[in-house]
mmCIF file of C-alpha atoms and ligand atoms in Angstrom:
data_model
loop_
_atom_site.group_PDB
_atom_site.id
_atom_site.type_symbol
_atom_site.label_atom_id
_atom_site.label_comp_id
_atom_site.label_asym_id
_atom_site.label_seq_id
_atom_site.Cartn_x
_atom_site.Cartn_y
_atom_site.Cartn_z
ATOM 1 C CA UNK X 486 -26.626 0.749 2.804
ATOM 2 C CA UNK X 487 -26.551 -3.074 3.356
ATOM 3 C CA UNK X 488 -28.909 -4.408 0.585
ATOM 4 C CA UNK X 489 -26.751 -2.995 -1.727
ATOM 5 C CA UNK X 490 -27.434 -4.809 -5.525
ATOM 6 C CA UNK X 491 -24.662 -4.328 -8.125
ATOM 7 C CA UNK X 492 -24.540 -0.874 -9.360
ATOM 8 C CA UNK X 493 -24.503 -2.340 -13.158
ATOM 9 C CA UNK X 494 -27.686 -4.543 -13.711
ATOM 10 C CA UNK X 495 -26.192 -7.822 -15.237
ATOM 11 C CA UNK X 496 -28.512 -7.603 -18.072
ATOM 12 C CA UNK X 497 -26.345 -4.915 -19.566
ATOM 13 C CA UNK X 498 -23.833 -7.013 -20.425
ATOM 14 C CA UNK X 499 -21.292 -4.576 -19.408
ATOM 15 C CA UNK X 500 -17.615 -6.289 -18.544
ATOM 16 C CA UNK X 501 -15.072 -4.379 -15.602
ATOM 17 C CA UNK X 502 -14.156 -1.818 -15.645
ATOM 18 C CA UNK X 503 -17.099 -0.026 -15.749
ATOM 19 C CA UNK X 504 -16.395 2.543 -18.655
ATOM 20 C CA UNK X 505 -18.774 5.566 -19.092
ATOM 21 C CA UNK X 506 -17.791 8.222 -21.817
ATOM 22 C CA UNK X 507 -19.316 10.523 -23.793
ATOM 23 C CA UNK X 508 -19.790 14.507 -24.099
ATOM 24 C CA UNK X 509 -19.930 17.151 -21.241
ATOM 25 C CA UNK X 510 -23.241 18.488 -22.547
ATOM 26 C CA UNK X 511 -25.663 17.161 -25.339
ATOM 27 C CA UNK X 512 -25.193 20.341 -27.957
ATOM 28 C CA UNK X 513 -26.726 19.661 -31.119
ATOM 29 C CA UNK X 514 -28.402 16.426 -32.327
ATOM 30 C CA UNK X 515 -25.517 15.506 -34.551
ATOM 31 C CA UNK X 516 -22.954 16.028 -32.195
ATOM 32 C CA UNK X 517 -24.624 13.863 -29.733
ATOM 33 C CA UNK X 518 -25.047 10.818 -32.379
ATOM 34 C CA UNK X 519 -21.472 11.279 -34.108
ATOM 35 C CA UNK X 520 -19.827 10.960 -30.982
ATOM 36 C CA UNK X 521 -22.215 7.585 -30.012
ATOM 37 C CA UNK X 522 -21.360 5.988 -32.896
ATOM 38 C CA UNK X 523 -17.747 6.343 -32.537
ATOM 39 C CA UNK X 524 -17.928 5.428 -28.581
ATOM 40 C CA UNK X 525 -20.088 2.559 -29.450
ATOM 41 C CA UNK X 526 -17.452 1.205 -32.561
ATOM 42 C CA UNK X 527 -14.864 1.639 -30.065
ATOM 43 C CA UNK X 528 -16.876 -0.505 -27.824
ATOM 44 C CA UNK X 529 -18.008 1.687 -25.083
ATOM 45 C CA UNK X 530 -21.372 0.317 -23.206
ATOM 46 C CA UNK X 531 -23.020 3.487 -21.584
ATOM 47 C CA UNK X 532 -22.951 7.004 -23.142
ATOM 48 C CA UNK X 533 -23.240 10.209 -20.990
ATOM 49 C CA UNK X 534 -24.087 13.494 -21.382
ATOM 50 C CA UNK X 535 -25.633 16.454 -19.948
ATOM 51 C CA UNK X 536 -28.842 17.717 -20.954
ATOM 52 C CA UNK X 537 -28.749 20.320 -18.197
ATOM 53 C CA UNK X 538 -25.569 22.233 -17.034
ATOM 54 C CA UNK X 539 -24.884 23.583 -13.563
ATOM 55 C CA UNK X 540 -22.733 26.540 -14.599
ATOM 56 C CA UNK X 541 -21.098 28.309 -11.667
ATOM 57 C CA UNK X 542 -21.651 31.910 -13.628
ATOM 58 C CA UNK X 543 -24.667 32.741 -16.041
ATOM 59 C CA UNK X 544 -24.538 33.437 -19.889
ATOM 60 C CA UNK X 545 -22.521 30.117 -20.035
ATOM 61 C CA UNK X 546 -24.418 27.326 -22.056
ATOM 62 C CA UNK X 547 -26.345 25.877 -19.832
ATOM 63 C CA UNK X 548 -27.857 22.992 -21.388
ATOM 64 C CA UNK X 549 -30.005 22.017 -24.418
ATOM 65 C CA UNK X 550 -32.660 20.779 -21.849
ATOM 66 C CA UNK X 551 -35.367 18.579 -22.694
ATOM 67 C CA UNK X 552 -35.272 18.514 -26.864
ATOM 68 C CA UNK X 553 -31.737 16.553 -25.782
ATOM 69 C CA UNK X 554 -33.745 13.610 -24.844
ATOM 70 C CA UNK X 555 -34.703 12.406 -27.981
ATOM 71 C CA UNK X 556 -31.063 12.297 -29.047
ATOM 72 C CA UNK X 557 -30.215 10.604 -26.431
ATOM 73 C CA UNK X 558 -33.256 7.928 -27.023
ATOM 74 C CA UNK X 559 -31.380 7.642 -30.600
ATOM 75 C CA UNK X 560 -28.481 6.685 -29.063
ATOM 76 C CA UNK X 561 -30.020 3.713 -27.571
ATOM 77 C CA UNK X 562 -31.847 2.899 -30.907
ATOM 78 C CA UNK X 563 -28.973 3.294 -32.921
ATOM 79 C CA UNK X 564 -26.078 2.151 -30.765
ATOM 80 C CA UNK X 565 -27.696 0.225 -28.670
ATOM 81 C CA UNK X 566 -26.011 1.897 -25.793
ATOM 82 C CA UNK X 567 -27.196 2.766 -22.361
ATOM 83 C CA UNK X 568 -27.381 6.104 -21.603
ATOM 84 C CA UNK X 569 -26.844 8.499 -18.765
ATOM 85 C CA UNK X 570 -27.409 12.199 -17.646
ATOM 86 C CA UNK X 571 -27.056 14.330 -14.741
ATOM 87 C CA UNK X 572 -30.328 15.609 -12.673
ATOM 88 C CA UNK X 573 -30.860 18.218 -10.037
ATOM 89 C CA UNK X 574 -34.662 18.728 -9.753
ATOM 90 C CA UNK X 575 -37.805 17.081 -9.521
ATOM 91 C CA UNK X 576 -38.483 18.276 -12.909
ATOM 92 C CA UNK X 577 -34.987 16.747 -14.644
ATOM 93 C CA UNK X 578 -35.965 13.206 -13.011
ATOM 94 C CA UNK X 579 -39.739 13.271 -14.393
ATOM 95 C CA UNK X 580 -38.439 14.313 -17.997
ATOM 96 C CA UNK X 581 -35.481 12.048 -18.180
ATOM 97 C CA UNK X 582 -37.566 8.638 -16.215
ATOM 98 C CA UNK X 583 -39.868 9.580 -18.854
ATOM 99 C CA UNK X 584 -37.462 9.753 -21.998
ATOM 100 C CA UNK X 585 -36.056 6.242 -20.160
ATOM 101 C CA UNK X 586 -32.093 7.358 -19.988
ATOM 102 C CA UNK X 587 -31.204 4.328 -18.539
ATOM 103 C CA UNK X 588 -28.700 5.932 -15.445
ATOM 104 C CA UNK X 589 -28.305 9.095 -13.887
ATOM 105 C CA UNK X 590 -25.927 10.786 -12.208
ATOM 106 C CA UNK X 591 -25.995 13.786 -9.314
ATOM 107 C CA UNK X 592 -23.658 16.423 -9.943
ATOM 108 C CA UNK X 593 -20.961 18.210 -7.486
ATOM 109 C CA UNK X 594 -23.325 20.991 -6.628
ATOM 110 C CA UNK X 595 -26.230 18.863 -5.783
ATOM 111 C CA UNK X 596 -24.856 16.270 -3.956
ATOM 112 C CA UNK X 597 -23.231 19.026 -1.793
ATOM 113 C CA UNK X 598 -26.890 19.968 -0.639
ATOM 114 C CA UNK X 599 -29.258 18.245 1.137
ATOM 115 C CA UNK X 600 -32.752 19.639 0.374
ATOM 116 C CA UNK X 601 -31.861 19.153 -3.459
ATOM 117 C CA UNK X 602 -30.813 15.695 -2.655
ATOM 118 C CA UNK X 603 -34.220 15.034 -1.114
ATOM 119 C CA UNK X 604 -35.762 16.389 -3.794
ATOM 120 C CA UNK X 605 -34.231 14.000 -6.096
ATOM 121 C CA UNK X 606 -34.686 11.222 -4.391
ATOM 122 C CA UNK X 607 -38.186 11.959 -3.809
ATOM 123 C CA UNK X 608 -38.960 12.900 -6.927
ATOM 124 C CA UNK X 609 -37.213 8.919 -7.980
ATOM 125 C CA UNK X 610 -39.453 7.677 -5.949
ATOM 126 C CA UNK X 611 -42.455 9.061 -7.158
ATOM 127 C CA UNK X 612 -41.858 8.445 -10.636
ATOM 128 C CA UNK X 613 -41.332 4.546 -9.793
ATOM 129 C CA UNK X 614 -37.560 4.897 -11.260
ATOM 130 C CA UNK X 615 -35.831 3.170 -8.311
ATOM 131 C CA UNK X 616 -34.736 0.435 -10.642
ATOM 132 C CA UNK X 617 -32.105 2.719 -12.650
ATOM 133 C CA UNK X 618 -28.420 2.790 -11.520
ATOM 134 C CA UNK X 619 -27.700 6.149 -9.748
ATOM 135 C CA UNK X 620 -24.102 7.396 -9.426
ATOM 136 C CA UNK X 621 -23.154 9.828 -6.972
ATOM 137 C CA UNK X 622 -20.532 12.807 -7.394
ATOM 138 C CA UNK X 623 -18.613 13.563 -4.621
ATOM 139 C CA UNK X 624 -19.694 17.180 -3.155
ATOM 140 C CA UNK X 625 -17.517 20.116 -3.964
ATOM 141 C CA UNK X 626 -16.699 20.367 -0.815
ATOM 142 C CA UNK X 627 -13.926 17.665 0.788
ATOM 143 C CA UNK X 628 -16.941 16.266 3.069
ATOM 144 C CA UNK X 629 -17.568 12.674 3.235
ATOM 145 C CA UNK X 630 -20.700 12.907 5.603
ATOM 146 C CA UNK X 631 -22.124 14.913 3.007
ATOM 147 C CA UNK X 632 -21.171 12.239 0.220
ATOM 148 C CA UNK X 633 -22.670 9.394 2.462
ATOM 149 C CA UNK X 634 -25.502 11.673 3.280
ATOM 150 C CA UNK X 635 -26.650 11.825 -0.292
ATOM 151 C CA UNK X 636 -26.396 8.263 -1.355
ATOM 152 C CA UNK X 637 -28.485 7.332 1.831
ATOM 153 C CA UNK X 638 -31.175 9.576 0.697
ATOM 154 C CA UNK X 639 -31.240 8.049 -2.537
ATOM 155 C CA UNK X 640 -31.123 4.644 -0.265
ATOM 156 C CA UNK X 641 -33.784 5.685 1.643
ATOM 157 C CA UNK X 642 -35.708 6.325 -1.229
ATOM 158 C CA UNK X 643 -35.248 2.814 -2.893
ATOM 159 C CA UNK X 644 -32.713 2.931 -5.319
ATOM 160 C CA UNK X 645 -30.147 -0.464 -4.622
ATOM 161 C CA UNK X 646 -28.009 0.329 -7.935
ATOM 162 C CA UNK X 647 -25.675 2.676 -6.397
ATOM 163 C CA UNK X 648 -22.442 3.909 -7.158
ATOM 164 C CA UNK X 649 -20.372 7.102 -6.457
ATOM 165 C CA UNK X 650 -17.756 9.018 -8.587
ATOM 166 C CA UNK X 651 -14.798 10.934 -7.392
ATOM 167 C CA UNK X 652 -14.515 13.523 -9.464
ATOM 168 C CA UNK X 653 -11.975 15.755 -6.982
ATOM 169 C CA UNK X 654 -12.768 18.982 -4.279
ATOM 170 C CA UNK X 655 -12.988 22.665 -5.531
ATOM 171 C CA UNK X 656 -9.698 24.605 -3.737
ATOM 172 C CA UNK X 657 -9.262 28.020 -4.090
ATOM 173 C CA UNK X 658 -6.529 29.243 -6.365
ATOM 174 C CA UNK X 659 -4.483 27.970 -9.082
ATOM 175 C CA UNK X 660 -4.027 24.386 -9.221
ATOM 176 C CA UNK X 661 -2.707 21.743 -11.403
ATOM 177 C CA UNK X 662 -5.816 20.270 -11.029
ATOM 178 C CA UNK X 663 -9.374 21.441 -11.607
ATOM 179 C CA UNK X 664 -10.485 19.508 -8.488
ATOM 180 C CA UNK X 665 -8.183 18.335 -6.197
ATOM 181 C CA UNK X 666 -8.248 14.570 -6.252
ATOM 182 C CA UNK X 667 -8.027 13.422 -2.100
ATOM 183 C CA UNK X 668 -7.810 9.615 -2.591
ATOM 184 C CA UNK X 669 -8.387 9.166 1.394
ATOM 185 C CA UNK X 670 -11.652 10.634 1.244
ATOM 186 C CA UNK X 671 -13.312 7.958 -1.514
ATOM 187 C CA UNK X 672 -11.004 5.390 0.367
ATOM 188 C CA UNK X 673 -12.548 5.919 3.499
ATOM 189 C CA UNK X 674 -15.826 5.601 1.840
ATOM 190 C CA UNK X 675 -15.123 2.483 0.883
ATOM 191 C CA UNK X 676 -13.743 1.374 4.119
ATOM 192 C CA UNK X 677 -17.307 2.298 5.628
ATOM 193 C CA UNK X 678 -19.445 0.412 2.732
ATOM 194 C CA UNK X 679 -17.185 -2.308 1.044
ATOM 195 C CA UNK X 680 -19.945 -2.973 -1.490
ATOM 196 C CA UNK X 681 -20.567 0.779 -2.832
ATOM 197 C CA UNK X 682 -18.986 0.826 -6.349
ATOM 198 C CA UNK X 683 -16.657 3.776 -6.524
ATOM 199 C CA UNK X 684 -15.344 5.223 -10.203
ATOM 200 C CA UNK X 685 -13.362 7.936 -10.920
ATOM 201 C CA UNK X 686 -14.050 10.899 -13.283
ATOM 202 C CA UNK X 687 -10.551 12.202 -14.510
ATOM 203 C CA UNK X 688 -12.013 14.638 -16.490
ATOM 204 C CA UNK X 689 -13.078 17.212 -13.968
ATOM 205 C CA UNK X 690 -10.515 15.831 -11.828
ATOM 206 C CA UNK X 691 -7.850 17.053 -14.053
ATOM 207 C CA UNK X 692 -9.193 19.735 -16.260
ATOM 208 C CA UNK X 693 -6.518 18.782 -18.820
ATOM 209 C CA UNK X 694 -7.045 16.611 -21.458
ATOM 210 C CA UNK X 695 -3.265 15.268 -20.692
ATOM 211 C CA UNK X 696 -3.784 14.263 -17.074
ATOM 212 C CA UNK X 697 -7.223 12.040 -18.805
ATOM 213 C CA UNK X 698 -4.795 9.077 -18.507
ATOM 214 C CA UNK X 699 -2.700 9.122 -15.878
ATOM 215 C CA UNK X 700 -5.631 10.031 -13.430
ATOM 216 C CA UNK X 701 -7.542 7.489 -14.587
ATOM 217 C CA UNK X 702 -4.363 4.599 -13.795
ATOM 218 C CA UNK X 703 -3.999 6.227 -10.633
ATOM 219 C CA UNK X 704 -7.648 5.491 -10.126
ATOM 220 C CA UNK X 705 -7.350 1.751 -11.370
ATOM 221 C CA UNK X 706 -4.049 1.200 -9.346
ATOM 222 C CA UNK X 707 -6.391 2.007 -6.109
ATOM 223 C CA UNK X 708 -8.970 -0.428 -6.770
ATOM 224 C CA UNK X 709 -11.665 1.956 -8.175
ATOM 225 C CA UNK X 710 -14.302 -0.006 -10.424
ATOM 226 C CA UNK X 711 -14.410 2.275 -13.290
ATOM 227 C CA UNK X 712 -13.913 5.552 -15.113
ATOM 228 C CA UNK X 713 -16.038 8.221 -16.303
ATOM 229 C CA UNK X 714 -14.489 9.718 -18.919
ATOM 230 C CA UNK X 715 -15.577 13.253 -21.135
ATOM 231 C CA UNK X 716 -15.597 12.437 -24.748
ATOM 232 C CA UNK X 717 -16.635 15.611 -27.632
ATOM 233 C CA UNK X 718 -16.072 14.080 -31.467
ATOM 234 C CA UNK X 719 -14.571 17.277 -31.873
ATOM 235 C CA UNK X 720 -13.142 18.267 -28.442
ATOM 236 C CA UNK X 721 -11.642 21.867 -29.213
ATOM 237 C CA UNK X 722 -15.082 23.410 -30.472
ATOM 238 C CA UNK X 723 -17.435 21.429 -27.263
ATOM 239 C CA UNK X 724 -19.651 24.177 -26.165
ATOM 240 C CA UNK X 725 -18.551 23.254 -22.351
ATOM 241 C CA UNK X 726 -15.552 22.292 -20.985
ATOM 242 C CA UNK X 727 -13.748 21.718 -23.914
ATOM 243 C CA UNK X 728 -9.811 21.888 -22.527
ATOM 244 C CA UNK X 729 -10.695 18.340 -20.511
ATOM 245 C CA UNK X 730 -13.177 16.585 -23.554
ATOM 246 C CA UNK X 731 -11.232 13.704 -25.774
ATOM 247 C CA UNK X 732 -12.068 12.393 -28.880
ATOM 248 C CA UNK X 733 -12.939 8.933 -29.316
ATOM 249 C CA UNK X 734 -10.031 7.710 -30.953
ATOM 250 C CA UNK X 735 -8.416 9.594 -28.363
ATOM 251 C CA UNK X 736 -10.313 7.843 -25.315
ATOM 252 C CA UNK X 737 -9.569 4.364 -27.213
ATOM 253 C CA UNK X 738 -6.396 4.967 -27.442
ATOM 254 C CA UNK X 739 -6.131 6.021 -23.466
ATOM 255 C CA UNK X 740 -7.760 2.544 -22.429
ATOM 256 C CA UNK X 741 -5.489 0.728 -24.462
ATOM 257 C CA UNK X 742 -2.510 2.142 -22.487
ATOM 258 C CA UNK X 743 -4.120 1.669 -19.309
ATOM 259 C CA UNK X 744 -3.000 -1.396 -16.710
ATOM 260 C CA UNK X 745 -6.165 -3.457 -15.588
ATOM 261 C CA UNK X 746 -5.037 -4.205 -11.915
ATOM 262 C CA UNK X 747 -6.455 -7.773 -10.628
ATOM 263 C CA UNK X 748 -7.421 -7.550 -7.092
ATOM 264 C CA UNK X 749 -7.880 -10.994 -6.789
ATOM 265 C CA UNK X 750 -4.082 -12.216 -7.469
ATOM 266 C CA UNK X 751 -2.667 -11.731 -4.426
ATOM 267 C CA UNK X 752 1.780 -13.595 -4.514
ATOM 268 C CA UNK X 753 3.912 -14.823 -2.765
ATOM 269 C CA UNK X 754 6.051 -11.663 -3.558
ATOM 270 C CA UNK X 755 2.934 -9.537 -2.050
ATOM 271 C CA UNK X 756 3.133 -11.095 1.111
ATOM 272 C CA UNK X 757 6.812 -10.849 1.537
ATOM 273 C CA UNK X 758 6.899 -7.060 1.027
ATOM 274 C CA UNK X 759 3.394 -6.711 3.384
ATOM 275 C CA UNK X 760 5.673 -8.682 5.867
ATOM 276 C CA UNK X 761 8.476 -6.260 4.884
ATOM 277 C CA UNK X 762 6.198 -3.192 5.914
ATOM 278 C CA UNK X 763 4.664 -4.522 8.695
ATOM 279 C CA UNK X 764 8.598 -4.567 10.334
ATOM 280 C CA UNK X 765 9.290 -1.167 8.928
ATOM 281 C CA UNK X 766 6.173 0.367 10.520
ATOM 282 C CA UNK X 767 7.218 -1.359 14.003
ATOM 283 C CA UNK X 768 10.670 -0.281 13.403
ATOM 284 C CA UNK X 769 9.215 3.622 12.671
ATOM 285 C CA UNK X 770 7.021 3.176 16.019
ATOM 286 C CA UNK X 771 9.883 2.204 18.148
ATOM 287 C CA UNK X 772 12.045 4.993 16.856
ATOM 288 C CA UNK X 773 9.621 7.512 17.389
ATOM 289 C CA UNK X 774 8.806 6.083 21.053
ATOM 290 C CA UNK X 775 13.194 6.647 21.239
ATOM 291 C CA UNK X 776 12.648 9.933 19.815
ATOM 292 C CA UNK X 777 9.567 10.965 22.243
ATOM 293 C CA UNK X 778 12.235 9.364 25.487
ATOM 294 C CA UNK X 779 14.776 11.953 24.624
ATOM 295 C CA UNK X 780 12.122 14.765 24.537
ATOM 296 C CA UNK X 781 11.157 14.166 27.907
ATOM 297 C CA UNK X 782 14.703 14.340 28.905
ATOM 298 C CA UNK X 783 15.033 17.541 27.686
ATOM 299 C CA UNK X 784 11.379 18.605 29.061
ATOM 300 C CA UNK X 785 13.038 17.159 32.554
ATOM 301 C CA UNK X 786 16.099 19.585 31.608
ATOM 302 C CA UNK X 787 14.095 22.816 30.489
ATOM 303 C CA UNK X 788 11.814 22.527 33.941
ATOM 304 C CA UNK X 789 14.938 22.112 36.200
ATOM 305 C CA UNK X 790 16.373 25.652 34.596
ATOM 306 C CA UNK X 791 13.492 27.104 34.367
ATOM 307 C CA UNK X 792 13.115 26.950 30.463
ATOM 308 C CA UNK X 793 10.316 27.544 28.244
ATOM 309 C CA UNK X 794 9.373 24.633 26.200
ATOM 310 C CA UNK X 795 8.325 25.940 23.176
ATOM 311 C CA UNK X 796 11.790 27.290 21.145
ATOM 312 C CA UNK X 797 10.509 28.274 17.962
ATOM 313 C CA UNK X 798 13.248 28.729 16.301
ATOM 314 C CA UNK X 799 14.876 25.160 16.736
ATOM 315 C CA UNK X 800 11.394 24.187 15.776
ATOM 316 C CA UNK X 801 11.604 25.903 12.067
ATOM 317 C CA UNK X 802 15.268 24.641 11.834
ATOM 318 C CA UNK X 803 13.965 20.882 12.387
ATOM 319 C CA UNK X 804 11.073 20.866 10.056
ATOM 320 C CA UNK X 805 13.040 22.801 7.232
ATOM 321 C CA UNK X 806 15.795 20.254 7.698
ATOM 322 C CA UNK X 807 13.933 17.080 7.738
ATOM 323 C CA UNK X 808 11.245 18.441 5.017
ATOM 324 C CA UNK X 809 14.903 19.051 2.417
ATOM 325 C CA UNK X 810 16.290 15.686 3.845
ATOM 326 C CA UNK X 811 13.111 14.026 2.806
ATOM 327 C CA UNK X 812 12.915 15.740 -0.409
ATOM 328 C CA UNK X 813 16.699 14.485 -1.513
ATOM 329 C CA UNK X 814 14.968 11.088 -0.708
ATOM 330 C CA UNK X 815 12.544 11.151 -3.181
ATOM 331 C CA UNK X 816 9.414 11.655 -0.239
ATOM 332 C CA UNK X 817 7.465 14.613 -0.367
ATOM 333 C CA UNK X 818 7.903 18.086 1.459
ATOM 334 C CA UNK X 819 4.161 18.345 2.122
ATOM 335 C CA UNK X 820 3.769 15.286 3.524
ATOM 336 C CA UNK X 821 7.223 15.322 5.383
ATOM 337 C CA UNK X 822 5.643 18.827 6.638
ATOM 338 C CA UNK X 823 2.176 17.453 7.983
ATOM 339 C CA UNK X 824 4.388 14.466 9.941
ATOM 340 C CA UNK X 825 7.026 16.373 11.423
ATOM 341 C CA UNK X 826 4.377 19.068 12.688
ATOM 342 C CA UNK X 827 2.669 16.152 14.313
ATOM 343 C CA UNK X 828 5.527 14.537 16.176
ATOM 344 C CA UNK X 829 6.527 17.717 17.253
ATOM 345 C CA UNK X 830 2.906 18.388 18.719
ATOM 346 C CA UNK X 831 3.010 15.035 20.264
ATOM 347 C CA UNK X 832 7.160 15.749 21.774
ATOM 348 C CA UNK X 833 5.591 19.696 22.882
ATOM 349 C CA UNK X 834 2.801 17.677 24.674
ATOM 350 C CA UNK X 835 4.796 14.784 26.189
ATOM 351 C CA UNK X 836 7.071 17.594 27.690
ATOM 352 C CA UNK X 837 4.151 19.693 29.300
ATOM 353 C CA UNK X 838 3.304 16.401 30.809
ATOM 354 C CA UNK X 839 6.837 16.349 32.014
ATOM 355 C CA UNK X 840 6.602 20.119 33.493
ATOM 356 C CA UNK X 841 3.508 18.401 35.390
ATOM 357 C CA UNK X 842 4.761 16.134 37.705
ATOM 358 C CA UNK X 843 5.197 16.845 40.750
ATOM 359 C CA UNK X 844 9.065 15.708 41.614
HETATM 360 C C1 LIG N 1858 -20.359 16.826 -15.462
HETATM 361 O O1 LIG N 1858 -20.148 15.633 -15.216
HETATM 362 O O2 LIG N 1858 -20.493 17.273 -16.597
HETATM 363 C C2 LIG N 1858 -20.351 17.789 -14.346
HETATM 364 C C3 LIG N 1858 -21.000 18.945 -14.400
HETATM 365 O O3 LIG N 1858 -19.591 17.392 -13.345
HETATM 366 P P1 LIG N 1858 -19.391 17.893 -11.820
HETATM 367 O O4 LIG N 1858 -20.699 17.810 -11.169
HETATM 368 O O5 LIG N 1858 -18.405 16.862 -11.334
HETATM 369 O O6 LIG N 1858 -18.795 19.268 -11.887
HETATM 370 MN MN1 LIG N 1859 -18.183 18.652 -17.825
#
């Protein structure tokens, strides 16, 4: 992906953050062009919504289908918003190039599966719609080969106006998210292609109309270039997903509290504390060479009386002590978990090395 063009054509006049809101699904014709209007007075630039619904169960509504399209060509008319939907087949990308929605967007499901990806973007390129903006849901699944895979097919297939959304990874059980956000996953995407617009959908992300805002800072505060956002002008009766939809006034309201981050101010007081980590990262590297020094004494002791190395009972003591030490610091047990089970892997290993030698 190296001839990359701006995900947002700049004939849309559409200022950054890139802000996309509107309802989960298209339901009735009114509901669609209340909830424009009031998106549109409140200055938003693109409307979404779905005119077909992956629903993990039947019997749940799954979509108005094609009638929706003429709403959503009234939206354009009348609010002279773009518009954007979701497609999964060859058939959703014929009807909706054909009723010009402006964008579309591949869902969770799809872009977790290749031959429907193909489909897709064959089906783009057959229709000639290469031109329109595609976005990109991260897969349900926390795999970003699978993510890249998708937008290259779409690549492939001649579309330059990419973009992906993070929209958080399925987990199994109860959650206080819907979909687990993993912020290293979308951050390693952008790592590999610097020029891929990423944005951030809080709404299935959270599930919860009261994590809409804070899930959307946390995406600003990383550098993401926008937010798609679920928006129902009357939330608590939205055929689908109505616990995560806001209202308009609602949304407006969210933006307004939100903290535009400007990647391009970098201070003097940003380069002091970047000089301050870079000498607490050398100082954690040359405490835990220290630290791996002493384990090899003890490996040295163990071997000479005939010791095992692995005591698994010190083992539990250390990480329950260091996880509740962290904790009264204010750093998470999780994470303190996942880094003390690594150095002790790494002292475990440099003491089999020490059981090696020959002396
Ligand atoms: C949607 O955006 O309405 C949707 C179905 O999202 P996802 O594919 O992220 O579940
Ligand atoms: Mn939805």
């Amino acid at each position: 992906m190296t001839e990359l063009l701006p995900l947002i054509p700049e004939s849309w006049d559409v200022k950054k953050p890139l802000i996309i809101a509107g309802p989960c699904s298209a339901e009735t014709e009114e509901q669609v062009i209340s909830t424009a209007k009031d998106l549109a007075a409140n200055g938003i630039k693109i409307f979404r919504a779905g005119i077909w619904k992956p629903r993990t169960k039947p019997g749940g509504f799954e979509g108005i289908g094609e009638e929706g399209l003429a709403w959503l060509m009234r939206v354009k008319e009348e609010t002279g918003m773009k518009t954007a939907t979701e497609v999964a087949t060859h058939a959703h990308v014929e009807a909706a190039a054909k009723a010009d929605v402006d964008m579309f967007w591949i869902g969770a499901r799809t872009s977790a599966n290749p031959f429907m990806m193909q489909e897709i973007a064959d089906a783009i390129q057959a229709v000639g719609a290469q031109d329109k903006p595609v976005l990109v849901k991260n897969p349900v699944n926390p795999d970003l080969e699978l993510w890249i895979g998708a937008l290259l097919r779409l690549y492939n297939a001649g579309v330059r106006h990419l973009g992906a959304i993070h929209r958080g990874f399925s987990a199994y059980g109860k959650h206080l998210y819907r979909n687990l956000p993993q912020w290293r996953i979308p951050i390693e995407l952008r790592r590999r292609y610097p020029n891929l617009p990423i944005i951030s959908d809080p709404s299935h992300m959270g599930g919860k109309r009261e994590l809409v805002g804070p899930l959307s800072q946390m995406a600003l505060d990383m550098g993401f270039d926008g937010l798609i956002i679920e928006s129902h002008c009357d939330p608590d009766c939205a055929w689908s997903d109505k616990g995560q939809q806001v209202s308009p006034d609602v949304l407006n309201f969210i933006l307004s509290t939100l903290v535009m981050r400007n990647e391009n101010v970098t201070t003097e007081n940003l380069t002091l504390l970047r000089q301050e980590i870079d000498r607490l990262d050398n100082e954690i590297i040359e405490t835990l060479a220290k630290r791996m020094e002493v384990s090899r004494d003890i490996g040295q002791y163990k071997k000479e009386h005939h010791m095992p190395i692995l005591q698994a009972q010190r083992y539990d003591t250390i990480l329950s002590s260091r996880v509740k030490l962290a904790q009264e610091m204010g750093i998470g047990g999780e994470f303190m978990r996942i880094v003390y089970s690594a150095i002790h892997e790494e002292s475990v290993r440099q003491q089999i090395d020490v059981f090696n030698q020959h002396n």
